[in-house]
Short mmCIF file of C-alpha atoms and ligand atoms in Angstrom, two decimals:
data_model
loop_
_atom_site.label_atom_id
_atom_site.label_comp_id
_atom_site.label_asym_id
_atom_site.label_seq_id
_atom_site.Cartn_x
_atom_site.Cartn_y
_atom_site.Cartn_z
CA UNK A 1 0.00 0.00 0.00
CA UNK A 2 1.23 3.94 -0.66
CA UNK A 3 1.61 6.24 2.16
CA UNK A 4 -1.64 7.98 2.05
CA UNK A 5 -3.26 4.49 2.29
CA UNK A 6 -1.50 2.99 5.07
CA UNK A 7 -2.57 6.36 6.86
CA UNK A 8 -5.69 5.78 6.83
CA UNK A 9 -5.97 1.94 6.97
CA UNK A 10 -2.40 0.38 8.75
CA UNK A 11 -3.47 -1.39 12.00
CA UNK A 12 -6.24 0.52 12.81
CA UNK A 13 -9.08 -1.96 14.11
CA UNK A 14 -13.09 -1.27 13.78
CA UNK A 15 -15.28 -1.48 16.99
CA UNK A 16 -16.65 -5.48 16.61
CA UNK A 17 -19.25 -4.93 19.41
CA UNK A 18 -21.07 -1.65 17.63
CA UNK A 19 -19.29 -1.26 13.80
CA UNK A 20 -17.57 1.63 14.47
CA UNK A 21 -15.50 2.43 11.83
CA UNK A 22 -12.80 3.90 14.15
CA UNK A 23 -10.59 1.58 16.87
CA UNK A 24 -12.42 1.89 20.18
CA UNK A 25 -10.55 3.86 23.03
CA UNK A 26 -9.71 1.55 25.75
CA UNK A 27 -9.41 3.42 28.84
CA UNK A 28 -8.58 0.60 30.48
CA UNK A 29 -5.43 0.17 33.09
CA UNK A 30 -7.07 -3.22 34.82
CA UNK A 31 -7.39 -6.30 31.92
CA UNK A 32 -8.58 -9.50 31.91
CA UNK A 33 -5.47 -12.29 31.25
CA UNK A 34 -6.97 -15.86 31.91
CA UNK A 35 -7.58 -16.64 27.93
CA UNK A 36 -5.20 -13.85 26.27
CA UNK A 37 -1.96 -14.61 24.70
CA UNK A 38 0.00 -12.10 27.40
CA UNK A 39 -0.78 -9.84 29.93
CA UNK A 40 -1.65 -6.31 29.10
CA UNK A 41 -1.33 -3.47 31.38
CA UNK A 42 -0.53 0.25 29.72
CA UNK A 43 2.76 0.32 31.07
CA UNK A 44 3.97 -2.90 28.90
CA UNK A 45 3.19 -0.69 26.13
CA UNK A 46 0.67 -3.67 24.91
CA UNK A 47 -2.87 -2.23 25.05
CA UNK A 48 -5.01 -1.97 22.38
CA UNK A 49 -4.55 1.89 21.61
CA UNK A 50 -0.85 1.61 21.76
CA UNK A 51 -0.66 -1.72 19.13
CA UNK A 52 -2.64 0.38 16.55
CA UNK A 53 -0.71 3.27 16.43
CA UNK A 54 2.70 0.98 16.45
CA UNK A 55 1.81 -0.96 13.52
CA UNK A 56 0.54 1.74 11.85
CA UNK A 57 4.21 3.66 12.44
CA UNK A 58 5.51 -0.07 11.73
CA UNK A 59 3.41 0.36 8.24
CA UNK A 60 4.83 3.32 7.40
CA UNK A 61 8.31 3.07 8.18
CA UNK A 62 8.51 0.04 7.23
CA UNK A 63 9.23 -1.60 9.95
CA UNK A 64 8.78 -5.03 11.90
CA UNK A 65 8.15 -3.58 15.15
CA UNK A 66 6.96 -0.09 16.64
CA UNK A 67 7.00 1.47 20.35
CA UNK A 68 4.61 4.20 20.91
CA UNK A 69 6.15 6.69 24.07
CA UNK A 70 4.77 9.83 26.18
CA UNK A 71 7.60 12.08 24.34
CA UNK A 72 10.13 12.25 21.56
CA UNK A 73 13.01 11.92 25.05
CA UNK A 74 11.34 8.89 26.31
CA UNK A 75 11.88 7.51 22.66
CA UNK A 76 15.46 8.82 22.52
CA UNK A 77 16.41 7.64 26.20
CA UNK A 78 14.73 3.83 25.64
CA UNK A 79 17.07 3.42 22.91
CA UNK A 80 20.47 4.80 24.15
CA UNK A 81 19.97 3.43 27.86
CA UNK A 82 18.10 0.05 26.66
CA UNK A 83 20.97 -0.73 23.55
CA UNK A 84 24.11 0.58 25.13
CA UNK A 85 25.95 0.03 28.47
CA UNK A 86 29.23 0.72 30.16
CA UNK A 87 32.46 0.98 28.10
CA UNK A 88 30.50 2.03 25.12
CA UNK A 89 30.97 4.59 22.35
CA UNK A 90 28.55 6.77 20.55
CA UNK A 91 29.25 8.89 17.23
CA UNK A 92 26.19 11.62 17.27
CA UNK A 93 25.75 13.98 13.99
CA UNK A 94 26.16 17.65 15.16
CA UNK A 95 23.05 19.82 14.60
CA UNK A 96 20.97 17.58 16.90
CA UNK A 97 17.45 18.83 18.88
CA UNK A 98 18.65 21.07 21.92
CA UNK A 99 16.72 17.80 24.13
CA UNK A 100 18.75 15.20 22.79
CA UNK A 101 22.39 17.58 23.26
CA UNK A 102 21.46 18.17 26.65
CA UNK A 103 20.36 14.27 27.49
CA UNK A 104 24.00 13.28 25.89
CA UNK A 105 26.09 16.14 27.37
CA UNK A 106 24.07 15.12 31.08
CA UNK A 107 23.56 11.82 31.38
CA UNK A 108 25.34 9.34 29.27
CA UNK A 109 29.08 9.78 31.11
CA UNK A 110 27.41 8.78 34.70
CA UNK A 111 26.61 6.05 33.20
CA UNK A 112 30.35 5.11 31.87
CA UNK A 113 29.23 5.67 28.05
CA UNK A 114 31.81 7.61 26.03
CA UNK A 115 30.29 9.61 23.24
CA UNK A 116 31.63 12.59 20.37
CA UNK A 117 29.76 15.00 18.60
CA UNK A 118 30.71 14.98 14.28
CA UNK A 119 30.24 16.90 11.76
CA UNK A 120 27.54 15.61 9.61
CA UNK A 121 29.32 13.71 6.81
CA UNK A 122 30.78 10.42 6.37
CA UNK A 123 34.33 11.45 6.84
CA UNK A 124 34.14 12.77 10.12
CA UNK A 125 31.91 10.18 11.33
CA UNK A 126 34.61 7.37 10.10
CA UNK A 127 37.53 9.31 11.96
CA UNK A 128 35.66 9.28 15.27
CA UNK A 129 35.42 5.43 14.82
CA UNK A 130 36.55 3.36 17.68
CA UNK A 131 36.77 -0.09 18.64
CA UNK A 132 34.08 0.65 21.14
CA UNK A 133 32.12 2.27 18.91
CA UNK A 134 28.15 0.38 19.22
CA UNK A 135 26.20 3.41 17.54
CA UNK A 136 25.80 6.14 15.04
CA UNK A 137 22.94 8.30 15.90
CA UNK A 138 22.30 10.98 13.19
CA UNK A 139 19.54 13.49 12.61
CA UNK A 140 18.58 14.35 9.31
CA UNK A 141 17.91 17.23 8.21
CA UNK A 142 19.32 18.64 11.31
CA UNK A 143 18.25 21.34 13.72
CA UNK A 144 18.20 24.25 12.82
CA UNK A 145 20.61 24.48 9.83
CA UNK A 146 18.62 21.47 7.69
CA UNK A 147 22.07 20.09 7.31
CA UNK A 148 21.51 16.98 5.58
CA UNK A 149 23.05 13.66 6.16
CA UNK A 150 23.86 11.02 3.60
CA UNK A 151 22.02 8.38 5.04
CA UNK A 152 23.19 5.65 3.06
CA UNK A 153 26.59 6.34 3.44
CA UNK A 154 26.56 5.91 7.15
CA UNK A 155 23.93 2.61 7.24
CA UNK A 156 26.68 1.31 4.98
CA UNK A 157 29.56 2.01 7.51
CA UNK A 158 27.46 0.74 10.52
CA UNK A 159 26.59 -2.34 8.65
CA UNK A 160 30.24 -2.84 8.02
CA UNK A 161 31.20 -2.48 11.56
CA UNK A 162 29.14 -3.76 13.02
CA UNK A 163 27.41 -0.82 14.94
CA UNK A 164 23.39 -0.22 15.43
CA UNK A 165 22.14 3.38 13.26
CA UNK A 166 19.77 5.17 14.83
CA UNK A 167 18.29 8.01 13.24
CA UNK A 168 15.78 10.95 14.42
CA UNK A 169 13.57 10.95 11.99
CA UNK A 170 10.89 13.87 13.03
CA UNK A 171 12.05 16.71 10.85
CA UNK A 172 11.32 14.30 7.33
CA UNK A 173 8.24 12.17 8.58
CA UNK A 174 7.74 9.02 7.17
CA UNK A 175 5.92 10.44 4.57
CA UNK A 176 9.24 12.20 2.78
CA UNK A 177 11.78 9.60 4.08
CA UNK A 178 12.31 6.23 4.97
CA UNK A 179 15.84 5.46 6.85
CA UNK A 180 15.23 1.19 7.25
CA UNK A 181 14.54 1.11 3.54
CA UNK A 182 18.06 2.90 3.27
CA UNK A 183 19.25 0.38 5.46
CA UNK A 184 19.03 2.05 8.79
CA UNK A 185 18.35 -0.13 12.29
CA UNK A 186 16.36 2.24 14.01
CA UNK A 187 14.49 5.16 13.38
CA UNK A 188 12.62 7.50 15.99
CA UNK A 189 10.41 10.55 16.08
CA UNK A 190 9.01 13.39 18.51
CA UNK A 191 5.40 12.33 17.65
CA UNK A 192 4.84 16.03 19.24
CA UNK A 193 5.55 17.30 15.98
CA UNK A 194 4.23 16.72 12.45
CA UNK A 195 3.09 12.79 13.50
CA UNK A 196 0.33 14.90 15.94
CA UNK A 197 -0.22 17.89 14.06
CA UNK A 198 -2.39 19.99 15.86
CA UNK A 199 0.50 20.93 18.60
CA UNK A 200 -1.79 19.27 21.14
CA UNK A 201 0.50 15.87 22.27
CA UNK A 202 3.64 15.35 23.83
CA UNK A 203 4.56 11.94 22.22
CA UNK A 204 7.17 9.49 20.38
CA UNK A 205 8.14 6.22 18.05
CA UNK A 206 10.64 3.79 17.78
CA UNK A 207 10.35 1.46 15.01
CA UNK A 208 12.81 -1.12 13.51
CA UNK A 209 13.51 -5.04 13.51
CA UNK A 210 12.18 -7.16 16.78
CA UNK A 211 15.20 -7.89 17.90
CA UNK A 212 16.32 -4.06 18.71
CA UNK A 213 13.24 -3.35 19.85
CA UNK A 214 12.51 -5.78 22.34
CA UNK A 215 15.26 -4.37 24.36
CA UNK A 216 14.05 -0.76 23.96
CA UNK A 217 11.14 -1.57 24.91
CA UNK A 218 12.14 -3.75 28.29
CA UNK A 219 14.08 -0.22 28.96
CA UNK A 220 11.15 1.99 28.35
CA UNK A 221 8.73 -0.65 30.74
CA UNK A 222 11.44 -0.24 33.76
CA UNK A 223 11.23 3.36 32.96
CA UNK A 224 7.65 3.64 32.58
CA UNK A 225 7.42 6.19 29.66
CA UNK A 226 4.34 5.25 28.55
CA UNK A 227 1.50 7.20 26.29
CA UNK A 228 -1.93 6.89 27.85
CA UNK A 229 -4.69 5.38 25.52
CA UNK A 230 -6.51 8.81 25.11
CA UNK A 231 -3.47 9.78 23.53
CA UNK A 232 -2.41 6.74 21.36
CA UNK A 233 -6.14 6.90 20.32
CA UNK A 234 -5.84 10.98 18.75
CA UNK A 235 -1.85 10.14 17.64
CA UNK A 236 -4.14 7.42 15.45
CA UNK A 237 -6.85 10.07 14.54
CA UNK A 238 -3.94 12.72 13.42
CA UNK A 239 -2.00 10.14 11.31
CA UNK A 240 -4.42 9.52 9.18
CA UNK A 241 -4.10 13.10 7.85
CA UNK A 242 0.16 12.81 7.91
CA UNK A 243 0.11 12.53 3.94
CA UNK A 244 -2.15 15.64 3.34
CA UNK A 245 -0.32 17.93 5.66
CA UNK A 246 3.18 17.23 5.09
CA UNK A 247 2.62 17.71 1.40
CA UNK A 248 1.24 20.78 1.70
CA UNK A 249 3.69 22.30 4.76
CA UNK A 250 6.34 21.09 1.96
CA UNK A 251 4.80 22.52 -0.91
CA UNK A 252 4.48 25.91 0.84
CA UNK A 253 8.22 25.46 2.07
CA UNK A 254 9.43 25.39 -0.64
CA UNK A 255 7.46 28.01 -2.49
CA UNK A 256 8.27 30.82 0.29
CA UNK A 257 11.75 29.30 0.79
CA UNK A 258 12.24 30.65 -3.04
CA UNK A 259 11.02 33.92 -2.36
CA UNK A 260 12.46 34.79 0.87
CA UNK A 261 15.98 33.54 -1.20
CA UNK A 262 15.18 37.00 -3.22
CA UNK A 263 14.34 38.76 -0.68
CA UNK A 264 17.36 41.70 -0.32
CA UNK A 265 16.72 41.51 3.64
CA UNK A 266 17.41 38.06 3.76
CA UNK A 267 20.81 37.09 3.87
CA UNK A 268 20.86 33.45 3.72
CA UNK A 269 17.88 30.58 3.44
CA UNK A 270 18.70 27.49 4.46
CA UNK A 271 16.63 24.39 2.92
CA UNK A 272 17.18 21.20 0.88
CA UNK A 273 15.27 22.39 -2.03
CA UNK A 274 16.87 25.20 -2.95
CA UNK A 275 19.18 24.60 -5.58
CA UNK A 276 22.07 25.66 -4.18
CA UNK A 277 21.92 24.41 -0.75
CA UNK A 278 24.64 22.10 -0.12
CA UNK A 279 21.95 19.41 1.04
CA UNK A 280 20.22 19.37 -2.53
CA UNK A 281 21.91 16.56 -4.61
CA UNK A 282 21.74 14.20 -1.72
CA UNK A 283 18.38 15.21 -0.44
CA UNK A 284 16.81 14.69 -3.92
CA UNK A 285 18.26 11.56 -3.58
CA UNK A 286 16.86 10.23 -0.34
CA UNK A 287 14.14 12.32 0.01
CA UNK A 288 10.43 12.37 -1.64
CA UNK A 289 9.75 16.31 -1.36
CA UNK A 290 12.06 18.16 0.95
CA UNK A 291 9.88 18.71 4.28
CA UNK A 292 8.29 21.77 5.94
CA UNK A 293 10.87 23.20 7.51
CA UNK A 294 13.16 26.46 7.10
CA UNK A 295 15.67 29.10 8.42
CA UNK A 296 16.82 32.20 7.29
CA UNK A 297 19.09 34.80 8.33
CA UNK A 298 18.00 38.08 8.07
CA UNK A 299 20.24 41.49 7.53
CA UNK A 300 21.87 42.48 10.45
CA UNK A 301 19.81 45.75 10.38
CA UNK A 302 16.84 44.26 11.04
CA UNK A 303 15.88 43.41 14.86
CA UNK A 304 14.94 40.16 14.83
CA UNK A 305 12.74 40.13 18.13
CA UNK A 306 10.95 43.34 16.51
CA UNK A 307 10.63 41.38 13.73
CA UNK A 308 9.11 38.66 15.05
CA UNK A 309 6.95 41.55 16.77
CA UNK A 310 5.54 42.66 13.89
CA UNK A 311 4.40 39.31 12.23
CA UNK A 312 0.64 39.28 12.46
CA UNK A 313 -0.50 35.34 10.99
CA UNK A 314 2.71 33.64 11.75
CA UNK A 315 3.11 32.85 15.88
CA UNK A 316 6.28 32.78 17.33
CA UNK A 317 6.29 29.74 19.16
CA UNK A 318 8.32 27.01 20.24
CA UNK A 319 7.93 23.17 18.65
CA UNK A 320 6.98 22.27 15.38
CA UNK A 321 5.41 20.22 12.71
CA UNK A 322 1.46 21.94 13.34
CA UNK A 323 -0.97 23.11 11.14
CA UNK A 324 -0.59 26.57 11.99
CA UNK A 325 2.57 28.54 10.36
CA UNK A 326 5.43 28.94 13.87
CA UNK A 327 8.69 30.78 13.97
CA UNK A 328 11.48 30.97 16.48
CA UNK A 329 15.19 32.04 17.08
CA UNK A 330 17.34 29.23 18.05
CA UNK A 331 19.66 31.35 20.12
CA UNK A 332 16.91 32.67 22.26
CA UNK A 333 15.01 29.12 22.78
CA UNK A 334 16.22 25.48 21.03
CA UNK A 335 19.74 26.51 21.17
CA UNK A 336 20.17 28.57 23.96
CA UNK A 337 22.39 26.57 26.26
CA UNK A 338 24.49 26.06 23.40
CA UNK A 339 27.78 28.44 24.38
CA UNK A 340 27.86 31.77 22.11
CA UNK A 341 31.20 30.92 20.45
CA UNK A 342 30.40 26.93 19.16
CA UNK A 343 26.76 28.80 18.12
CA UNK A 344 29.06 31.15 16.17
CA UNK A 345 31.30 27.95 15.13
CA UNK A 346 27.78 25.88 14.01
CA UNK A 347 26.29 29.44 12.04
CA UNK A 348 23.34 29.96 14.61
CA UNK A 349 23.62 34.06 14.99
CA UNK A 350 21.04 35.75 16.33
CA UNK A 351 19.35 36.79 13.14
CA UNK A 352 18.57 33.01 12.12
CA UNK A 353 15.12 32.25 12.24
CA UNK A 354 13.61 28.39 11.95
CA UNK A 355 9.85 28.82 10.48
CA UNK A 356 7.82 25.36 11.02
CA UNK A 357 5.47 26.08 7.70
CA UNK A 358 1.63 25.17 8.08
CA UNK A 359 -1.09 23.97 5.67
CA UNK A 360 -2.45 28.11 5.95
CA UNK A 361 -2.14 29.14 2.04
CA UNK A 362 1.22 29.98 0.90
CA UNK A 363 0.07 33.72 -0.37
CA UNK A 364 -1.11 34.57 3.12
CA UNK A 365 2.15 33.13 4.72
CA UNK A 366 4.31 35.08 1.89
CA UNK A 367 2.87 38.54 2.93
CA UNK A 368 2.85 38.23 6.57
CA UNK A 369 6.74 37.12 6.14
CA UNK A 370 7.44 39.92 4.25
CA UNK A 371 5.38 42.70 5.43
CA UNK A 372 6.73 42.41 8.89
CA UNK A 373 10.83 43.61 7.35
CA UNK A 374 9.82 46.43 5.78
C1 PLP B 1 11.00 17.95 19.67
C2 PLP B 1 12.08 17.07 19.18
C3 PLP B 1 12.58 16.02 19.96
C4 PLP B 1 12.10 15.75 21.38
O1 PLP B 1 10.77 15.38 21.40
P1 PLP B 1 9.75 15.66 22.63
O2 PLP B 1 8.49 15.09 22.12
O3 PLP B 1 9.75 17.12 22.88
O4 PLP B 1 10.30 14.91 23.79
C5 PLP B 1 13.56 15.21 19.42
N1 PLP B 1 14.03 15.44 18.17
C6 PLP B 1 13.57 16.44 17.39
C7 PLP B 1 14.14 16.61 16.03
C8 PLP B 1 12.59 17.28 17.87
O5 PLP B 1 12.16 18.29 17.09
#
């Protein structure tokens, strides 16, 4: 089945007692065992609500198994603390969600696991290669640069050594990219962002082979991360729409991403689609469209708080991925703790702005952008 099929129809389950065409929200944290298979209980991430929205990831990421958690973290911790253990060494891609930086910088040494941050090409990552090395975790495109990661390359140099790929998946969705088809292990998302929507959830996925996940997911039930079945149950309702929005937040992406590239206040635009973006050639390669998300730099005459000020549709916000056209500056919010200097090193100055397009129309979005730097 294509995408916008699975959306609708992978593992979601009518109501047998009344018809219903939608899976029936079980509430439930108390469940019968004597004649079922296992025994079910929220936190064992096994209940009805949770399966459906696991296969359905599983369906569209093609995966064997899925792991619905209560936040993009949970998803992120489950894998590192439920695949790795003392001695071991991590290679990370630089350009990583603020979250995941501070969860490496903080907690992986107390727990005697050696990591270092590389610059986001295949090169670097093979020069940072140890004999401890168990995992490349990569994020592509990246935070808040879009830096773009030849994913390939780097499931073909894990394969070859031996070491699990993990890769954060949120900014492309399923919908654009598919890492375990590319020969990823594992890939992951903040479900908070475009898999919701409607910037109502705090979720997140893990999917990949049965093997992997059945330790992530004996992790994740000692750490009791779960997603309660209200939520699994509108995760469900919003993925059914994934295909519709992200092709539109795309399509607008890359329509104003073209126009603010004219603009003579804008300095620099940084996304995949443009031409001349040093992600293109290998984003058209291993991407379907080239996702709803963008940052550009504006002229150092321009304030960018005031800026942001004076933008009447667009809301700056925090998060991303929703309906609803948001904008931020990474130096005042995802990449604040980063130190001013290695912000400098990385290109995040204070006039770089990350704008999380919506489905509004593109026209609307174009004048509000615009308007507000004159
Ligand atoms: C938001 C985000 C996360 C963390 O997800 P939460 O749901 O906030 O825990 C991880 N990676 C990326 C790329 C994100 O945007």
């Amino acid at each position: 089945m294509k995408k916008a099929t699975q959306v609708i129809h992978a593992g979601s389950r009518r109501d047998i007692n009344m018809g219903g065409l939608n899976t029936p929200l079980l509430a439930s944290s108390a469940i019968e065992y004597l004649d079922d298979s296992e025994v079910r209980y929220p936190r064992y991430f096994n209940t009805l609500n949770h399966n459906v929205v696991a296969e359905k990831m599983s369906a569209l990421e093609g995966a064997e198994a899925g792991l619905v958690t209560s936040s993009g973290m949970a998803a992120i911790a489950s894998i590192l603390f439920g695949l790795l253990t003392d001695g071991d060494h991590v290679i990370f891609t630089q350009g990583l969600y603020g979250g995941t930086h501070a969860l490496i910088v903080n907690e992986l040494k107390r727990f005697g696991i050696q990591h270092d941050f590389s610059a986001p090409d295949i090169n670097a990552i093979r020069q940072l290669s140890r004999p401890e090395t168990r995992m490349v975790f990569v994020e592509s495109p990246g935070n808040p640069l879009l830096s773009v990661v030849d994913l390939a390359a780097v499931a073909e140099y894990a394969q070859a050594q031996d070491i699990i790929s993990v890769i954060d998946n949120t900014f492309a969705t399923p919908i654009l990219q598919n890492p375990l088809a590319m020969g990823f292990d594992l890939v992951m998302h903040s479900g908070t962002k475009y898999l919701s929507g409607h910037s109502d959830l705090c979720c997140g996925t893990v999917n990949g082979p049965a093997r992997l996940l059945d330790k992530v997911r004996n992790h994740a039930v000692n750490h009791g991360g779960c997603l309660n079945a209200q939520d699994c149950h509108l995760l469900e309702r919003s993925l059914k729409t994934l295909e519709l929005r992200v092709q539109r937040q795309s399509e607008n992406a890359g329509v104003l991403a073209g126009r603010l590239n004219q603009h003579k206040q804008v300095l620099r635009v940084f996304y995949p689609g443009l031409e001349d973006d040093p992600g293109f050639e290998i984003a058209t390669r291993q991407m379907r469209g080239f996702g709803g998300m963008l940052s550009f730099e504006l002229v150092s005459d321009i304030d960018p708080v005031s800026y942001l000020r004076r933008l009447q549709l667009v809301i700056c916000a925090v998060s991303l991925g929703g309906v609803e056209t948001t904008i931020c500056q990474p130096t005042a919010t995802s990449h604040q703790k980063i130190p001013t200097a290695e912000r400098q090193r990385l290109g995040i100055t204070p006039g770089l702005l990350r704008l999380s397009v919506g489905i509004e129309d593109v026209e609307d979005i174009a004048a509000d952008l615009l308007q507000a730097m004159s």
